[in-house]
Amino acid sequence: LLALLGNVVGKNQCPVPSIVLPYYRVVSPLGVVPEPVEGCYPLVPLGYSYNALEPFKDRVTMSYHHGRLWADETNALNKYLRELGACYDIIQILAAPAGSPITKSPLYEELKYYGGAFVNHALWFDEIGPQ
């Protein structure tokens, strides 16, 4: 997973994680694009409608997980990265060895929690789809 994201980059120069790139190439069939979040990592639109996975996942569940949970986690991650003053790659935060500078940050637990939640949802939405 470390290869999915680059190294630490300067403020306002965050790479778009490769695990979420497919969403940038697809326009939602409903034309619904989530409100953009400011910061290192964007909330990306789905490549399908919220009801495209029915009867396995209903519209309400998909809407909640994408438009609320993932949006909130993305906003929180970006907030803590802004407080830190740098756009670290999420995978590097999650894989940081004990004692490394990032693990000594008072924001480390929040970054780890929201970074993990962001990656979890990015992988889940990337793997699931109507196909």
PDB file of C-alpha atoms in Angstrom:
ATOM      1  CA  LEU A   1       0.000   0.000   0.000  1.00  0.00           C
ATOM      2  CA  LEU A   2       2.899   2.394   0.532  1.00  0.00           C
ATOM      3  CA  ALA A   3       3.410   2.523  -3.226  1.00  0.00           C
ATOM      4  CA  LEU A   4      -0.131   3.832  -3.704  1.00  0.00           C
ATOM      5  CA  LEU A   5       0.778   7.241  -2.371  1.00  0.00           C
ATOM      6  CA  GLY A   6       3.885   9.387  -2.741  1.00  0.00           C
ATOM      7  CA  ASN A   7       6.132  10.938  -0.126  1.00  0.00           C
ATOM      8  CA  VAL A   8       5.413  13.888   2.117  1.00  0.00           C
ATOM      9  CA  VAL A   9       4.778  16.972   0.022  1.00  0.00           C
ATOM     10  CA  GLY A  10       4.549  20.672   0.779  1.00  0.00           C
ATOM     11  CA  LYS A  11       1.424  22.402   1.976  1.00  0.00           C
ATOM     12  CA  ASN A  12      -1.244  22.795  -0.736  1.00  0.00           C
ATOM     13  CA  GLN A  13       0.633  20.390  -3.020  1.00  0.00           C
ATOM     14  CA  CYS A  14      -0.965  17.129  -1.996  1.00  0.00           C
ATOM     15  CA  PRO A  15      -1.126  14.385  -4.562  1.00  0.00           C
ATOM     16  CA  VAL A  16      -4.473  12.842  -5.356  1.00  0.00           C
ATOM     17  CA  PRO A  17      -4.206   9.324  -3.963  1.00  0.00           C
ATOM     18  CA  SER A  18      -4.063   6.773  -6.742  1.00  0.00           C
ATOM     19  CA  ILE A  19      -6.598   4.631  -4.908  1.00  0.00           C
ATOM     20  CA  VAL A  20      -9.272   7.237  -5.627  1.00  0.00           C
ATOM     21  CA  LEU A  21      -8.233   8.288  -9.129  1.00  0.00           C
ATOM     22  CA  PRO A  22     -10.816   6.126 -10.954  1.00  0.00           C
ATOM     23  CA  TYR A  23     -13.615   8.331  -9.611  1.00  0.00           C
ATOM     24  CA  TYR A  24     -12.228  11.375 -11.399  1.00  0.00           C
ATOM     25  CA  ARG A  25     -12.727   9.698 -14.759  1.00  0.00           C
ATOM     26  CA  VAL A  26     -16.400   8.925 -14.231  1.00  0.00           C
ATOM     27  CA  VAL A  27     -19.371  11.278 -14.007  1.00  0.00           C
ATOM     28  CA  SER A  28     -22.204  10.137 -11.797  1.00  0.00           C
ATOM     29  CA  PRO A  29     -25.173   8.927 -13.872  1.00  0.00           C
ATOM     30  CA  LEU A  30     -27.397  11.145 -11.743  1.00  0.00           C
ATOM     31  CA  GLY A  31     -25.109  14.127 -12.165  1.00  0.00           C
ATOM     32  CA  VAL A  32     -24.762  14.235  -8.382  1.00  0.00           C
ATOM     33  CA  VAL A  33     -21.360  15.483  -7.354  1.00  0.00           C
ATOM     34  CA  PRO A  34     -20.648  15.852  -3.630  1.00  0.00           C
ATOM     35  CA  GLU A  35     -19.681  19.237  -2.281  1.00  0.00           C
ATOM     36  CA  PRO A  36     -15.899  19.599  -2.528  1.00  0.00           C
ATOM     37  CA  VAL A  37     -13.858  19.572   0.633  1.00  0.00           C
ATOM     38  CA  GLU A  38     -10.858  21.802   1.039  1.00  0.00           C
ATOM     39  CA  GLY A  39      -7.578  20.221   1.903  1.00  0.00           C
ATOM     40  CA  CYS A  40      -5.259  17.484   0.846  1.00  0.00           C
ATOM     41  CA  TYR A  41      -7.786  14.827   0.012  1.00  0.00           C
ATOM     42  CA  PRO A  42     -11.067  15.337  -1.863  1.00  0.00           C
ATOM     43  CA  LEU A  43     -14.347  13.534  -1.456  1.00  0.00           C
ATOM     44  CA  VAL A  44     -14.690  11.927  -4.838  1.00  0.00           C
ATOM     45  CA  PRO A  45     -17.977  11.316  -6.646  1.00  0.00           C
ATOM     46  CA  LEU A  46     -19.197   7.792  -7.215  1.00  0.00           C
ATOM     47  CA  GLY A  47     -19.191   6.440 -10.730  1.00  0.00           C
ATOM     48  CA  TYR A  48     -22.756   5.224 -10.290  1.00  0.00           C
ATOM     49  CA  SER A  49     -26.008   6.281  -8.625  1.00  0.00           C
ATOM     50  CA  TYR A  50     -26.716   5.553  -4.976  1.00  0.00           C
ATOM     51  CA  ASN A  51     -29.407   3.022  -5.961  1.00  0.00           C
ATOM     52  CA  ALA A  52     -27.251   1.158  -8.520  1.00  0.00           C
ATOM     53  CA  LEU A  53     -26.418  -1.636  -6.058  1.00  0.00           C
ATOM     54  CA  GLU A  54     -29.993  -2.519  -5.106  1.00  0.00           C
ATOM     55  CA  PRO A  55     -31.145  -4.982  -3.824  1.00  0.00           C
ATOM     56  CA  PHE A  56     -27.756  -5.700  -2.194  1.00  0.00           C
ATOM     57  CA  LYS A  57     -27.101  -2.174  -0.873  1.00  0.00           C
ATOM     58  CA  ASP A  58     -29.956   0.304  -0.816  1.00  0.00           C
ATOM     59  CA  ARG A  59     -29.879   3.981  -1.778  1.00  0.00           C
ATOM     60  CA  VAL A  60     -30.135   5.163   1.845  1.00  0.00           C
ATOM     61  CA  THR A  61     -27.131   3.085   2.935  1.00  0.00           C
ATOM     62  CA  MET A  62     -25.016   4.195  -0.017  1.00  0.00           C
ATOM     63  CA  SER A  63     -26.008   7.835   0.412  1.00  0.00           C
ATOM     64  CA  TYR A  64     -25.189   7.716   4.118  1.00  0.00           C
ATOM     65  CA  HIS A  65     -21.825   6.000   3.666  1.00  0.00           C
ATOM     66  CA  HIS A  66     -20.697   8.220   0.802  1.00  0.00           C
ATOM     67  CA  GLY A  67     -22.382  11.555   1.417  1.00  0.00           C
ATOM     68  CA  ARG A  68     -22.195  11.569   5.189  1.00  0.00           C
ATOM     69  CA  LEU A  69     -19.652   9.150   6.686  1.00  0.00           C
ATOM     70  CA  TRP A  70     -16.922   9.400   4.053  1.00  0.00           C
ATOM     71  CA  ALA A  71     -17.517  13.150   3.696  1.00  0.00           C
ATOM     72  CA  ASP A  72     -17.197  13.675   7.463  1.00  0.00           C
ATOM     73  CA  GLU A  73     -14.075  11.491   7.655  1.00  0.00           C
ATOM     74  CA  THR A  74     -12.518  13.338   4.716  1.00  0.00           C
ATOM     75  CA  ASN A  75     -13.269  16.726   6.256  1.00  0.00           C
ATOM     76  CA  ALA A  76     -11.827  15.644   9.603  1.00  0.00           C
ATOM     77  CA  LEU A  77      -8.686  14.223   7.972  1.00  0.00           C
ATOM     78  CA  ASN A  78      -8.147  17.457   6.051  1.00  0.00           C
ATOM     79  CA  LYS A  79      -8.738  19.516   9.213  1.00  0.00           C
ATOM     80  CA  TYR A  80      -6.053  17.634  11.147  1.00  0.00           C
ATOM     81  CA  LEU A  81      -3.609  17.793   8.234  1.00  0.00           C
ATOM     82  CA  ARG A  82      -4.142  21.579   8.074  1.00  0.00           C
ATOM     83  CA  GLU A  83      -3.459  21.782  11.824  1.00  0.00           C
ATOM     84  CA  LEU A  84      -0.310  19.736  11.288  1.00  0.00           C
ATOM     85  CA  GLY A  85       0.701  22.166   8.540  1.00  0.00           C
ATOM     86  CA  ALA A  86       1.638  19.547   5.936  1.00  0.00           C
ATOM     87  CA  CYS A  87      -0.062  17.138   3.580  1.00  0.00           C
ATOM     88  CA  TYR A  88       1.270  13.763   4.592  1.00  0.00           C
ATOM     89  CA  ASP A  89       0.338  10.719   2.585  1.00  0.00           C
ATOM     90  CA  ILE A  90      -2.233   8.713   4.463  1.00  0.00           C
ATOM     91  CA  ILE A  91      -0.462   5.392   4.027  1.00  0.00           C
ATOM     92  CA  GLN A  92       2.755   6.817   5.471  1.00  0.00           C
ATOM     93  CA  ILE A  93       0.851   7.990   8.530  1.00  0.00           C
ATOM     94  CA  LEU A  94      -0.796   4.598   8.970  1.00  0.00           C
ATOM     95  CA  ALA A  95       2.460   2.684   8.464  1.00  0.00           C
ATOM     96  CA  ALA A  96       4.698   5.008  10.499  1.00  0.00           C
ATOM     97  CA  PRO A  97       6.981   3.072  12.838  1.00  0.00           C
ATOM     98  CA  ALA A  98       6.750   3.791  16.554  1.00  0.00           C
ATOM     99  CA  GLY A  99       8.985   6.658  17.555  1.00  0.00           C
ATOM    100  CA  SER A 100       8.957   8.356  14.150  1.00  0.00           C
ATOM    101  CA  PRO A 101       8.257  12.119  14.150  1.00  0.00           C
ATOM    102  CA  ILE A 102       4.643  11.786  12.994  1.00  0.00           C
ATOM    103  CA  THR A 103       3.810   9.324  15.798  1.00  0.00           C
ATOM    104  CA  LYS A 104       5.017  11.898  18.334  1.00  0.00           C
ATOM    105  CA  SER A 105       2.557  14.499  17.070  1.00  0.00           C
ATOM    106  CA  PRO A 106      -0.366  15.253  19.394  1.00  0.00           C
ATOM    107  CA  LEU A 107      -2.564  14.849  16.296  1.00  0.00           C
ATOM    108  CA  TYR A 108      -1.302  11.351  15.461  1.00  0.00           C
ATOM    109  CA  GLU A 109      -4.271   9.403  16.870  1.00  0.00           C
ATOM    110  CA  GLU A 110      -6.765  11.582  14.979  1.00  0.00           C
ATOM    111  CA  LEU A 111      -4.732  11.357  11.770  1.00  0.00           C
ATOM    112  CA  LYS A 112      -4.490   7.590  12.125  1.00  0.00           C
ATOM    113  CA  TYR A 113      -8.216   7.195  12.810  1.00  0.00           C
ATOM    114  CA  TYR A 114      -9.507   9.471  10.034  1.00  0.00           C
ATOM    115  CA  GLY A 115      -6.750   8.451   7.610  1.00  0.00           C
ATOM    116  CA  GLY A 116      -7.679   4.804   8.085  1.00  0.00           C
ATOM    117  CA  ALA A 117     -11.369   5.586   7.643  1.00  0.00           C
ATOM    118  CA  PHE A 118     -10.625   7.532   4.443  1.00  0.00           C
ATOM    119  CA  VAL A 119      -8.555   4.686   2.962  1.00  0.00           C
ATOM    120  CA  ASN A 120     -11.146   2.085   4.022  1.00  0.00           C
ATOM    121  CA  HIS A 121     -13.934   3.916   2.222  1.00  0.00           C
ATOM    122  CA  ALA A 122     -11.749   4.700  -0.806  1.00  0.00           C
ATOM    123  CA  LEU A 123     -10.915   1.012  -1.224  1.00  0.00           C
ATOM    124  CA  TRP A 124     -14.493  -0.090  -0.596  1.00  0.00           C
ATOM    125  CA  PHE A 125     -16.044   2.327  -3.112  1.00  0.00           C
ATOM    126  CA  ASP A 126     -13.280   1.507  -5.596  1.00  0.00           C
ATOM    127  CA  GLU A 127     -13.981  -2.232  -5.408  1.00  0.00           C
ATOM    128  CA  ILE A 128     -17.766  -2.239  -5.238  1.00  0.00           C
ATOM    129  CA  GLY A 129     -19.936  -1.266  -8.160  1.00  0.00           C
ATOM    130  CA  PRO A 130     -22.844  -2.353 -10.296  1.00  0.00           C
ATOM    131  CA  GLN A 131     -20.583  -4.494 -12.533  1.00  0.00           C
TER     132      GLN A 131
END
